[in-house]
Amino acid sequence: QKEVEQDPGPLSVPEGAIVSLNCTYSNSAFQYFMWYRQYSRKGPELLMYTYSSGNKEDGRFTAQVDKSSKYISLFIRDSQPSDSATYLCAMSLRGLSGGYNKLIFGAGTRLAVHP
Amino acid sequence: SAVISQKPSRDICQRGTSLTIQCQVDSQVTMMFWYRQQPGQSLTLIATANQGSEATYESGFVIDKFPISRPNLTFSTLTVSNMSPEDSSIYLCSSTGRAKETQYFGPGTRLLVL
């Protein structure tokens, strides 16, 4: 079993739809949760970063963490064609003495928003 | 967030040769990381590079195949040695951000080995 599971999609939605992207994980020690967006032929771009259970909102994006269910989500409201990309979840453990946390990535979900 | 650049952006190489990829960060950072992203796959950590110490390699990756240099706090190189077609991949470098739990990525180097 992978530490982080993410449905690779592809997910195709019409412009204006609400998009829900999800990851599950098995290691209850994960404490930091991130969502990255990766456009074709580009490096991953950090979108959202959360620590605690609950919701965090940034514009059209909401990150949700449910530690009891080991489940995280990214919601995109009013989706636009420019949101078409691969979305990767990533998570890490609490920092070591040197402050470094190894990131564990999901497989990434390909999203296409069509006009 | 840190701005990270990589050279080359892409290359086509013959099997048996080596390629060195450069990564430059626009600010001083303690830790830099090298990842591989094979076609349609997620990111796999190759190694962590601290300035002034030997790189730490993940399981399945060895220094002879992927030697790494970290001469200062803004620069690192990854060499892919004695390449085979299985090394065809995107190689990404990253550094920690202001929040040390996060990482920021460069644009990647697309490598094709024939």
mmCIF file with all atom_site columns, N, CA and C in Angstrom, chain A residues 7-77:
data_model
loop_
_atom_site.group_PDB
_atom_site.id
_atom_site.type_symbol
_atom_site.label_atom_id
_atom_site.label_alt_id
_atom_site.label_comp_id
_atom_site.label_asym_id
_atom_site.label_entity_id
_atom_site.label_seq_id
_atom_site.pdbx_PDB_ins_code
_atom_site.Cartn_x
_atom_site.Cartn_y
_atom_site.Cartn_z
_atom_site.occupancy
_atom_site.B_iso_or_equiv
_atom_site.pdbx_formal_charge
_atom_site.auth_seq_id
_atom_site.auth_comp_id
_atom_site.auth_asym_id
_atom_site.auth_atom_id
_atom_site.pdbx_PDB_model_num
ATOM 1   N N  . ASP A 1 7  ? -6.099  9.639  -6.888  1.00 0.00 ? 7  ASP A N  1
ATOM 2   C CA . ASP A 1 7  ? -6.658  9.192  -8.162  1.00 0.00 ? 7  ASP A CA 1
ATOM 3   C C  . ASP A 1 7  ? -6.031  10.013 -9.284  1.00 0.00 ? 7  ASP A C  1
ATOM 4   N N  . PRO A 1 8  ? -5.393  9.357  -10.259 1.00 0.00 ? 8  PRO A N  1
ATOM 5   C CA . PRO A 1 8  ? -4.703  10.106 -11.313 1.00 0.00 ? 8  PRO A CA 1
ATOM 6   C C  . PRO A 1 8  ? -5.619  10.765 -12.332 1.00 0.00 ? 8  PRO A C  1
ATOM 7   N N  . GLY A 1 9  ? -6.926  10.429 -12.284 1.00 0.00 ? 9  GLY A N  1
ATOM 8   C CA . GLY A 1 9  ? -7.860  11.016 -13.262 1.00 0.00 ? 9  GLY A CA 1
ATOM 9   C C  . GLY A 1 9  ? -7.654  10.383 -14.629 1.00 0.00 ? 9  GLY A C  1
ATOM 10  N N  . PRO A 1 10 ? -7.872  11.093 -15.728 1.00 0.00 ? 10 PRO A N  1
ATOM 11  C CA . PRO A 1 10 ? -8.105  12.535 -15.775 1.00 0.00 ? 10 PRO A CA 1
ATOM 12  C C  . PRO A 1 10 ? -9.519  12.922 -15.355 1.00 0.00 ? 10 PRO A C  1
ATOM 13  N N  . LEU A 1 11 ? -9.640  14.153 -14.875 1.00 0.00 ? 11 LEU A N  1
ATOM 14  C CA . LEU A 1 11 ? -10.898 14.722 -14.462 1.00 0.00 ? 11 LEU A CA 1
ATOM 15  C C  . LEU A 1 11 ? -11.218 15.860 -15.423 1.00 0.00 ? 11 LEU A C  1
ATOM 16  N N  . SER A 1 12 ? -12.378 15.785 -16.060 1.00 0.00 ? 12 SER A N  1
ATOM 17  C CA . SER A 1 12 ? -12.771 16.801 -17.031 1.00 0.00 ? 12 SER A CA 1
ATOM 18  C C  . SER A 1 12 ? -14.048 17.463 -16.546 1.00 0.00 ? 12 SER A C  1
ATOM 19  N N  . VAL A 1 13 ? -14.036 18.794 -16.438 1.00 0.00 ? 13 VAL A N  1
ATOM 20  C CA . VAL A 1 13 ? -15.189 19.520 -15.931 1.00 0.00 ? 13 VAL A CA 1
ATOM 21  C C  . VAL A 1 13 ? -15.455 20.737 -16.810 1.00 0.00 ? 13 VAL A C  1
ATOM 22  N N  . PRO A 1 14 ? -16.689 21.236 -16.822 1.00 0.00 ? 14 PRO A N  1
ATOM 23  C CA . PRO A 1 14 ? -16.971 22.464 -17.572 1.00 0.00 ? 14 PRO A CA 1
ATOM 24  C C  . PRO A 1 14 ? -16.537 23.688 -16.776 1.00 0.00 ? 14 PRO A C  1
ATOM 25  N N  . GLU A 1 15 ? -16.235 24.738 -17.476 1.00 0.00 ? 15 GLU A N  1
ATOM 26  C CA . GLU A 1 15 ? -15.875 26.004 -16.838 1.00 0.00 ? 15 GLU A CA 1
ATOM 27  C C  . GLU A 1 15 ? -16.959 26.434 -15.859 1.00 0.00 ? 15 GLU A C  1
ATOM 28  N N  . GLY A 1 16 ? -16.532 26.913 -14.681 1.00 0.00 ? 16 GLY A N  1
ATOM 29  C CA . GLY A 1 16 ? -17.474 27.344 -13.661 1.00 0.00 ? 16 GLY A CA 1
ATOM 30  C C  . GLY A 1 16 ? -17.835 26.276 -12.650 1.00 0.00 ? 16 GLY A C  1
ATOM 31  N N  . ALA A 1 17 ? -17.463 25.032 -12.909 1.00 0.00 ? 17 ALA A N  1
ATOM 32  C CA . ALA A 1 17 ? -17.790 23.942 -11.988 1.00 0.00 ? 17 ALA A CA 1
ATOM 33  C C  . ALA A 1 17 ? -16.942 24.030 -10.724 1.00 0.00 ? 17 ALA A C  1
ATOM 34  N N  . ILE A 1 18 ? -17.428 23.385 -9.682  1.00 0.00 ? 18 ILE A N  1
ATOM 35  C CA . ILE A 1 18 ? -16.635 23.207 -8.461  1.00 0.00 ? 18 ILE A CA 1
ATOM 36  C C  . ILE A 1 18 ? -15.889 21.884 -8.600  1.00 0.00 ? 18 ILE A C  1
ATOM 37  N N  . VAL A 1 19 ? -14.580 21.944 -8.393  1.00 0.00 ? 19 VAL A N  1
ATOM 38  C CA . VAL A 1 19 ? -13.730 20.764 -8.537  1.00 0.00 ? 19 VAL A CA 1
ATOM 39  C C  . VAL A 1 19 ? -13.318 20.284 -7.153  1.00 0.00 ? 19 VAL A C  1
ATOM 40  N N  . SER A 1 20 ? -13.364 18.982 -6.970  1.00 0.00 ? 20 SER A N  1
ATOM 41  C CA . SER A 1 20 ? -12.917 18.377 -5.719  1.00 0.00 ? 20 SER A CA 1
ATOM 42  C C  . SER A 1 20 ? -11.800 17.386 -6.026  1.00 0.00 ? 20 SER A C  1
ATOM 43  N N  . LEU A 1 21 ? -10.640 17.616 -5.442  1.00 0.00 ? 21 LEU A N  1
ATOM 44  C CA . LEU A 1 21 ? -9.487  16.736 -5.607  1.00 0.00 ? 21 LEU A CA 1
ATOM 45  C C  . LEU A 1 21 ? -9.142  16.156 -4.242  1.00 0.00 ? 21 LEU A C  1
ATOM 46  N N  . ASN A 1 22 ? -8.790  14.888 -4.210  1.00 0.00 ? 22 ASN A N  1
ATOM 47  C CA . ASN A 1 22 ? -8.652  14.225 -2.914  1.00 0.00 ? 22 ASN A CA 1
ATOM 48  C C  . ASN A 1 22 ? -7.412  13.342 -2.838  1.00 0.00 ? 22 ASN A C  1
ATOM 49  N N  . CYS A 1 23 ? -6.930  13.178 -1.616  1.00 0.00 ? 23 CYS A N  1
ATOM 50  C CA . CYS A 1 23 ? -5.860  12.234 -1.317  1.00 0.00 ? 23 CYS A CA 1
ATOM 51  C C  . CYS A 1 23 ? -6.160  11.545 0.004   1.00 0.00 ? 23 CYS A C  1
ATOM 52  N N  . THR A 1 24 ? -5.781  10.294 0.092   1.00 0.00 ? 24 THR A N  1
ATOM 53  C CA . THR A 1 24 ? -5.826  9.596  1.371   1.00 0.00 ? 24 THR A CA 1
ATOM 54  C C  . THR A 1 24 ? -4.406  9.176  1.730   1.00 0.00 ? 24 THR A C  1
ATOM 55  N N  . TYR A 1 25 ? -4.177  8.992  3.003   1.00 0.00 ? 25 TYR A N  1
ATOM 56  C CA . TYR A 1 25 ? -2.843  8.596  3.440   1.00 0.00 ? 25 TYR A CA 1
ATOM 57  C C  . TYR A 1 25 ? -2.942  7.586  4.568   1.00 0.00 ? 25 TYR A C  1
ATOM 58  N N  . SER A 1 26 ? -1.859  6.865  4.760   1.00 0.00 ? 26 SER A N  1
ATOM 59  C CA . SER A 1 26 ? -1.896  5.789  5.753   1.00 0.00 ? 26 SER A CA 1
ATOM 60  C C  . SER A 1 26 ? -1.087  6.116  7.010   1.00 0.00 ? 26 SER A C  1
ATOM 61  N N  . ASN A 1 27 ? -0.155  7.034  6.921   1.00 0.00 ? 27 ASN A N  1
ATOM 62  C CA . ASN A 1 27 ? 0.737   7.322  8.043   1.00 0.00 ? 27 ASN A CA 1
ATOM 63  C C  . ASN A 1 27 ? 0.139   8.435  8.911   1.00 0.00 ? 27 ASN A C  1
ATOM 64  N N  . SER A 1 28 ? -0.332  8.078  10.084  1.00 0.00 ? 28 SER A N  1
ATOM 65  C CA . SER A 1 28 ? -0.985  9.062  10.949  1.00 0.00 ? 28 SER A CA 1
ATOM 66  C C  . SER A 1 28 ? 0.004   10.088 11.508  1.00 0.00 ? 28 SER A C  1
ATOM 67  N N  . ALA A 1 29 ? 1.300   9.861  11.290  1.00 0.00 ? 29 ALA A N  1
ATOM 68  C CA . ALA A 1 29 ? 2.307   10.818 11.772  1.00 0.00 ? 29 ALA A CA 1
ATOM 69  C C  . ALA A 1 29 ? 2.448   12.031 10.854  1.00 0.00 ? 29 ALA A C  1
ATOM 70  N N  . PHE A 1 30 ? 1.887   11.974 9.656   1.00 0.00 ? 30 PHE A N  1
ATOM 71  C CA . PHE A 1 30 ? 1.949   13.147 8.777   1.00 0.00 ? 30 PHE A CA 1
ATOM 72  C C  . PHE A 1 30 ? 1.263   14.324 9.458   1.00 0.00 ? 30 PHE A C  1
ATOM 73  N N  . GLN A 1 31 ? 1.931   15.481 9.406   1.00 0.00 ? 31 GLN A N  1
ATOM 74  C CA . GLN A 1 31 ? 1.360   16.644 10.076  1.00 0.00 ? 31 GLN A CA 1
ATOM 75  C C  . GLN A 1 31 ? 1.226   17.856 9.161   1.00 0.00 ? 31 GLN A C  1
ATOM 76  N N  . TYR A 1 32 ? 1.959   17.853 8.042   1.00 0.00 ? 32 TYR A N  1
ATOM 77  C CA . TYR A 1 32 ? 1.936   18.998 7.140   1.00 0.00 ? 32 TYR A CA 1
ATOM 78  C C  . TYR A 1 32 ? 1.414   18.528 5.787   1.00 0.00 ? 32 TYR A C  1
ATOM 79  N N  . PHE A 1 33 ? 0.523   19.327 5.217   1.00 0.00 ? 33 PHE A N  1
ATOM 80  C CA . PHE A 1 33 ? -0.170  18.911 3.999   1.00 0.00 ? 33 PHE A CA 1
ATOM 81  C C  . PHE A 1 33 ? -0.120  20.036 2.978   1.00 0.00 ? 33 PHE A C  1
ATOM 82  N N  . MET A 1 34 ? 0.245   19.684 1.770   1.00 0.00 ? 34 MET A N  1
ATOM 83  C CA . MET A 1 34 ? 0.428   20.669 0.717   1.00 0.00 ? 34 MET A CA 1
ATOM 84  C C  . MET A 1 34 ? -0.264  20.234 -0.565  1.00 0.00 ? 34 MET A C  1
ATOM 85  N N  . TRP A 1 35 ? -0.660  21.207 -1.342  1.00 0.00 ? 35 TRP A N  1
ATOM 86  C CA . TRP A 1 35 ? -1.135  20.978 -2.700  1.00 0.00 ? 35 TRP A CA 1
ATOM 87  C C  . TRP A 1 35 ? -0.252  21.768 -3.654  1.00 0.00 ? 35 TRP A C  1
ATOM 88  N N  . TYR A 1 36 ? 0.209   21.070 -4.694  1.00 0.00 ? 36 TYR A N  1
ATOM 89  C CA . TYR A 1 36 ? 0.994   21.681 -5.742  1.00 0.00 ? 36 TYR A CA 1
ATOM 90  C C  . TYR A 1 36 ? 0.218   21.604 -7.053  1.00 0.00 ? 36 TYR A C  1
ATOM 91  N N  . ARG A 1 37 ? 0.411   22.612 -7.885  1.00 0.00 ? 37 ARG A N  1
ATOM 92  C CA . ARG A 1 37 ? -0.154  22.616 -9.227  1.00 0.00 ? 37 ARG A CA 1
ATOM 93  C C  . ARG A 1 37 ? 1.012   22.539 -10.197 1.00 0.00 ? 37 ARG A C  1
ATOM 94  N N  . GLN A 1 38 ? 0.900   21.674 -11.184 1.00 0.00 ? 38 GLN A N  1
ATOM 95  C CA . GLN A 1 38 ? 1.963   21.514 -12.171 1.00 0.00 ? 38 GLN A CA 1
ATOM 96  C C  . GLN A 1 38 ? 1.379   21.613 -13.570 1.00 0.00 ? 38 GLN A C  1
ATOM 97  N N  . TYR A 1 39 ? 1.727   22.697 -14.244 1.00 0.00 ? 39 TYR A N  1
ATOM 98  C CA . TYR A 1 39 ? 1.352   22.833 -15.643 1.00 0.00 ? 39 TYR A CA 1
ATOM 99  C C  . TYR A 1 39 ? 2.282   21.977 -16.489 1.00 0.00 ? 39 TYR A C  1
ATOM 100 N N  . SER A 1 40 ? 1.802   21.645 -17.687 1.00 0.00 ? 40 SER A N  1
ATOM 101 C CA . SER A 1 40 ? 2.588   20.812 -18.583 1.00 0.00 ? 40 SER A CA 1
ATOM 102 C C  . SER A 1 40 ? 3.948   21.458 -18.849 1.00 0.00 ? 40 SER A C  1
ATOM 103 N N  . ARG A 1 41 ? 4.991   20.672 -18.719 1.00 0.00 ? 41 ARG A N  1
ATOM 104 C CA . ARG A 1 41 ? 6.368   21.105 -18.985 1.00 0.00 ? 41 ARG A CA 1
ATOM 105 C C  . ARG A 1 41 ? 6.859   22.189 -18.020 1.00 0.00 ? 41 ARG A C  1
ATOM 106 N N  . LYS A 1 42 ? 6.279   22.226 -16.829 1.00 0.00 ? 42 LYS A N  1
ATOM 107 C CA . LYS A 1 42 ? 6.712   23.175 -15.800 1.00 0.00 ? 42 LYS A CA 1
ATOM 108 C C  . LYS A 1 42 ? 6.982   22.419 -14.502 1.00 0.00 ? 42 LYS A C  1
ATOM 109 N N  . GLY A 1 43 ? 7.666   23.078 -13.565 1.00 0.00 ? 43 GLY A N  1
ATOM 110 C CA . GLY A 1 43 ? 7.848   22.488 -12.247 1.00 0.00 ? 43 GLY A CA 1
ATOM 111 C C  . GLY A 1 43 ? 6.622   22.680 -11.377 1.00 0.00 ? 43 GLY A C  1
ATOM 112 N N  . PRO A 1 44 ? 6.463   21.876 -10.320 1.00 0.00 ? 44 PRO A N  1
ATOM 113 C CA . PRO A 1 44 ? 5.324   22.047 -9.407  1.00 0.00 ? 44 PRO A CA 1
ATOM 114 C C  . PRO A 1 44 ? 5.373   23.405 -8.711  1.00 0.00 ? 44 PRO A C  1
ATOM 115 N N  . GLU A 1 45 ? 4.184   23.988 -8.523  1.00 0.00 ? 45 GLU A N  1
ATOM 116 C CA . GLU A 1 45 ? 4.028   25.305 -7.896  1.00 0.00 ? 45 GLU A CA 1
ATOM 117 C C  . GLU A 1 45 ? 3.202   25.115 -6.630  1.00 0.00 ? 45 GLU A C  1
ATOM 118 N N  . LEU A 1 46 ? 3.718   25.568 -5.507  1.00 0.00 ? 46 LEU A N  1
ATOM 119 C CA . LEU A 1 46 ? 3.001   25.419 -4.242  1.00 0.00 ? 46 LEU A CA 1
ATOM 120 C C  . LEU A 1 46 ? 1.734   26.271 -4.239  1.00 0.00 ? 46 LEU A C  1
ATOM 121 N N  . LEU A 1 47 ? 0.594   25.605 -4.030  1.00 0.00 ? 47 LEU A N  1
ATOM 122 C CA . LEU A 1 47 ? -0.701  26.296 -4.007  1.00 0.00 ? 47 LEU A CA 1
ATOM 123 C C  . LEU A 1 47 ? -1.163  26.566 -2.578  1.00 0.00 ? 47 LEU A C  1
ATOM 124 N N  . MET A 1 48 ? -1.187  25.516 -1.784  1.00 0.00 ? 48 MET A N  1
ATOM 125 C CA . MET A 1 48 ? -1.750  25.605 -0.439  1.00 0.00 ? 48 MET A CA 1
ATOM 126 C C  . MET A 1 48 ? -0.899  24.778 0.510   1.00 0.00 ? 48 MET A C  1
ATOM 127 N N  . TYR A 1 49 ? -0.865  25.231 1.746   1.00 0.00 ? 49 TYR A N  1
ATOM 128 C CA . TYR A 1 49 ? -0.082  24.559 2.784   1.00 0.00 ? 49 TYR A CA 1
ATOM 129 C C  . TYR A 1 49 ? -0.875  24.635 4.079   1.00 0.00 ? 49 TYR A C  1
ATOM 130 N N  . THR A 1 50 ? -1.157  23.484 4.672   1.00 0.00 ? 50 THR A N  1
ATOM 131 C CA . THR A 1 50 ? -1.926  23.481 5.919   1.00 0.00 ? 50 THR A CA 1
ATOM 132 C C  . THR A 1 50 ? -1.263  22.571 6.931   1.00 0.00 ? 50 THR A C  1
ATOM 133 N N  . TYR A 1 51 ? -1.561  22.839 8.172   1.00 0.00 ? 51 TYR A N  1
ATOM 134 C CA . TYR A 1 51 ? -0.991  22.054 9.266   1.00 0.00 ? 51 TYR A CA 1
ATOM 135 C C  . TYR A 1 51 ? -2.068  21.327 10.048  1.00 0.00 ? 51 TYR A C  1
ATOM 136 N N  . SER A 1 52 ? -3.131  21.999 10.356  1.00 0.00 ? 52 SER A N  1
ATOM 137 C CA . SER A 1 52 ? -4.119  21.404 11.248  1.00 0.00 ? 52 SER A CA 1
ATOM 138 C C  . SER A 1 52 ? -5.326  20.899 10.478  1.00 0.00 ? 52 SER A C  1
ATOM 139 N N  . SER A 1 53 ? -6.140  20.121 11.144  1.00 0.00 ? 53 SER A N  1
ATOM 140 C CA . SER A 1 53 ? -7.406  19.695 10.562  1.00 0.00 ? 53 SER A CA 1
ATOM 141 C C  . SER A 1 53 ? -8.296  20.912 10.373  1.00 0.00 ? 53 SER A C  1
ATOM 142 N N  . GLY A 1 54 ? -9.169  20.837 9.377   1.00 0.00 ? 54 GLY A N  1
ATOM 143 C CA . GLY A 1 54 ? -10.076 21.948 9.122   1.00 0.00 ? 54 GLY A CA 1
ATOM 144 C C  . GLY A 1 54 ? -9.852  22.486 7.726   1.00 0.00 ? 54 GLY A C  1
ATOM 145 N N  . ASN A 1 55 ? -10.379 23.665 7.499   1.00 0.00 ? 55 ASN A N  1
ATOM 146 C CA . ASN A 1 55 ? -10.333 24.288 6.178   1.00 0.00 ? 55 ASN A CA 1
ATOM 147 C C  . ASN A 1 55 ? -9.402  25.489 6.162   1.00 0.00 ? 55 ASN A C  1
ATOM 148 N N  . LYS A 1 56 ? -8.785  25.696 5.001   1.00 0.00 ? 56 LYS A N  1
ATOM 149 C CA . LYS A 1 56 ? -7.993  26.903 4.755   1.00 0.00 ? 56 LYS A CA 1
ATOM 150 C C  . LYS A 1 56 ? -8.348  27.406 3.377   1.00 0.00 ? 56 LYS A C  1
ATOM 151 N N  . GLU A 1 57 ? -8.688  28.677 3.303   1.00 0.00 ? 57 GLU A N  1
ATOM 152 C CA . GLU A 1 57 ? -9.181  29.234 2.051   1.00 0.00 ? 57 GLU A CA 1
ATOM 153 C C  . GLU A 1 57 ? -8.207  30.260 1.501   1.00 0.00 ? 57 GLU A C  1
ATOM 154 N N  . ASP A 1 58 ? -8.045  30.262 0.168   1.00 0.00 ? 58 ASP A N  1
ATOM 155 C CA . ASP A 1 58 ? -7.209  31.253 -0.497  1.00 0.00 ? 58 ASP A CA 1
ATOM 156 C C  . ASP A 1 58 ? -7.827  31.515 -1.858  1.00 0.00 ? 58 ASP A C  1
ATOM 157 N N  . GLY A 1 59 ? -8.614  32.588 -1.935  1.00 0.00 ? 59 GLY A N  1
ATOM 158 C CA . GLY A 1 59 ? -9.286  32.908 -3.187  1.00 0.00 ? 59 GLY A CA 1
ATOM 159 C C  . GLY A 1 59 ? -10.273 31.824 -3.575  1.00 0.00 ? 59 GLY A C  1
ATOM 160 N N  . ARG A 1 60 ? -10.111 31.271 -4.760  1.00 0.00 ? 60 ARG A N  1
ATOM 161 C CA . ARG A 1 60 ? -11.032 30.228 -5.227  1.00 0.00 ? 60 ARG A CA 1
ATOM 162 C C  . ARG A 1 60 ? -10.660 28.837 -4.708  1.00 0.00 ? 60 ARG A C  1
ATOM 163 N N  . PHE A 1 61 ? -9.582  28.747 -3.977  1.00 0.00 ? 61 PHE A N  1
ATOM 164 C CA . PHE A 1 61 ? -9.075  27.455 -3.513  1.00 0.00 ? 61 PHE A CA 1
ATOM 165 C C  . PHE A 1 61 ? -9.341  27.273 -2.022  1.00 0.00 ? 61 PHE A C  1
ATOM 166 N N  . THR A 1 62 ? -9.801  26.070 -1.653  1.00 0.00 ? 62 THR A N  1
ATOM 167 C CA . THR A 1 62 ? -9.969  25.699 -0.256  1.00 0.00 ? 62 THR A CA 1
ATOM 168 C C  . THR A 1 62 ? -9.310  24.346 -0.034  1.00 0.00 ? 62 THR A C  1
ATOM 169 N N  . ALA A 1 63 ? -8.411  24.297 0.937   1.00 0.00 ? 63 ALA A N  1
ATOM 170 C CA . ALA A 1 63 ? -7.787  23.038 1.324   1.00 0.00 ? 63 ALA A CA 1
ATOM 171 C C  . ALA A 1 63 ? -8.456  22.550 2.596   1.00 0.00 ? 63 ALA A C  1
ATOM 172 N N  . GLN A 1 64 ? -8.751  21.271 2.619   1.00 0.00 ? 64 GLN A N  1
ATOM 173 C CA . GLN A 1 64 ? -9.442  20.673 3.760   1.00 0.00 ? 64 GLN A CA 1
ATOM 174 C C  . GLN A 1 64 ? -8.643  19.469 4.236   1.00 0.00 ? 64 GLN A C  1
ATOM 175 N N  . VAL A 1 65 ? -8.455  19.374 5.537   1.00 0.00 ? 65 VAL A N  1
ATOM 176 C CA . VAL A 1 65 ? -7.722  18.247 6.124   1.00 0.00 ? 65 VAL A CA 1
ATOM 177 C C  . VAL A 1 65 ? -8.596  17.588 7.177   1.00 0.00 ? 65 VAL A C  1
ATOM 178 N N  . ASP A 1 66 ? -8.730  16.286 7.092   1.00 0.00 ? 66 ASP A N  1
ATOM 179 C CA . ASP A 1 66 ? -9.437  15.503 8.098   1.00 0.00 ? 66 ASP A CA 1
ATOM 180 C C  . ASP A 1 66 ? -8.462  14.446 8.604   1.00 0.00 ? 66 ASP A C  1
ATOM 181 N N  . LYS A 1 67 ? -7.778  14.745 9.683   1.00 0.00 ? 67 LYS A N  1
ATOM 182 C CA . LYS A 1 67 ? -6.754  13.827 10.185  1.00 0.00 ? 67 LYS A CA 1
ATOM 183 C C  . LYS A 1 67 ? -7.370  12.551 10.738  1.00 0.00 ? 67 LYS A C  1
ATOM 184 N N  . SER A 1 68 ? -8.579  12.629 11.257  1.00 0.00 ? 68 SER A N  1
ATOM 185 C CA . SER A 1 68 ? -9.192  11.425 11.823  1.00 0.00 ? 68 SER A CA 1
ATOM 186 C C  . SER A 1 68 ? -9.477  10.397 10.731  1.00 0.00 ? 68 SER A C  1
ATOM 187 N N  . SER A 1 69 ? -9.782  10.886 9.528   1.00 0.00 ? 69 SER A N  1
ATOM 188 C CA . SER A 1 69 ? -10.054 9.985  8.402   1.00 0.00 ? 69 SER A CA 1
ATOM 189 C C  . SER A 1 69 ? -8.838  9.820  7.495   1.00 0.00 ? 69 SER A C  1
ATOM 190 N N  . LYS A 1 70 ? -7.767  10.538 7.773   1.00 0.00 ? 70 LYS A N  1
ATOM 191 C CA . LYS A 1 70 ? -6.550  10.526 6.942   1.00 0.00 ? 70 LYS A CA 1
ATOM 192 C C  . LYS A 1 70 ? -6.915  10.853 5.499   1.00 0.00 ? 70 LYS A C  1
ATOM 193 N N  . TYR A 1 71 ? -7.530  12.009 5.350   1.00 0.00 ? 71 TYR A N  1
ATOM 194 C CA . TYR A 1 71 ? -8.125  12.390 4.061   1.00 0.00 ? 71 TYR A CA 1
ATOM 195 C C  . TYR A 1 71 ? -7.930  13.887 3.894   1.00 0.00 ? 71 TYR A C  1
ATOM 196 N N  . ILE A 1 72 ? -7.399  14.300 2.723   1.00 0.00 ? 72 ILE A N  1
ATOM 197 C CA . ILE A 1 72 ? -7.285  15.724 2.442   1.00 0.00 ? 72 ILE A CA 1
ATOM 198 C C  . ILE A 1 72 ? -7.930  16.018 1.101   1.00 0.00 ? 72 ILE A C  1
ATOM 199 N N  . SER A 1 73 ? -8.411  17.242 0.968   1.00 0.00 ? 73 SER A N  1
ATOM 200 C CA . SER A 1 73 ? -9.100  17.647 -0.256  1.00 0.00 ? 73 SER A CA 1
ATOM 201 C C  . SER A 1 73 ? -8.660  19.037 -0.668  1.00 0.00 ? 73 SER A C  1
ATOM 202 N N  . LEU A 1 74 ? -8.770  19.301 -1.941  1.00 0.00 ? 74 LEU A N  1
ATOM 203 C CA . LEU A 1 74 ? -8.604  20.640 -2.500  1.00 0.00 ? 74 LEU A CA 1
ATOM 204 C C  . LEU A 1 74 ? -9.843  20.935 -3.331  1.00 0.00 ? 74 LEU A C  1
ATOM 205 N N  . PHE A 1 75 ? -10.514 22.016 -2.999  1.00 0.00 ? 75 PHE A N  1
ATOM 206 C CA . PHE A 1 75 ? -11.689 22.431 -3.755  1.00 0.00 ? 75 PHE A CA 1
ATOM 207 C C  . PHE A 1 75 ? -11.334 23.670 -4.577  1.00 0.00 ? 75 PHE A C  1
ATOM 208 N N  . ILE A 1 76 ? -11.766 23.669 -5.814  1.00 0.00 ? 76 ILE A N  1
ATOM 209 C CA . ILE A 1 76 ? -11.582 24.825 -6.685  1.00 0.00 ? 76 ILE A CA 1
ATOM 210 C C  . ILE A 1 76 ? -12.970 25.305 -7.090  1.00 0.00 ? 76 ILE A C  1
ATOM 211 N N  . ARG A 1 77 ? -13.284 26.538 -6.694  1.00 0.00 ? 77 ARG A N  1
ATOM 212 C CA . ARG A 1 77 ? -14.587 27.111 -7.067  1.00 0.00 ? 77 ARG A CA 1
ATOM 213 C C  . ARG A 1 77 ? -14.454 27.859 -8.375  1.00 0.00 ? 77 ARG A C  1
#
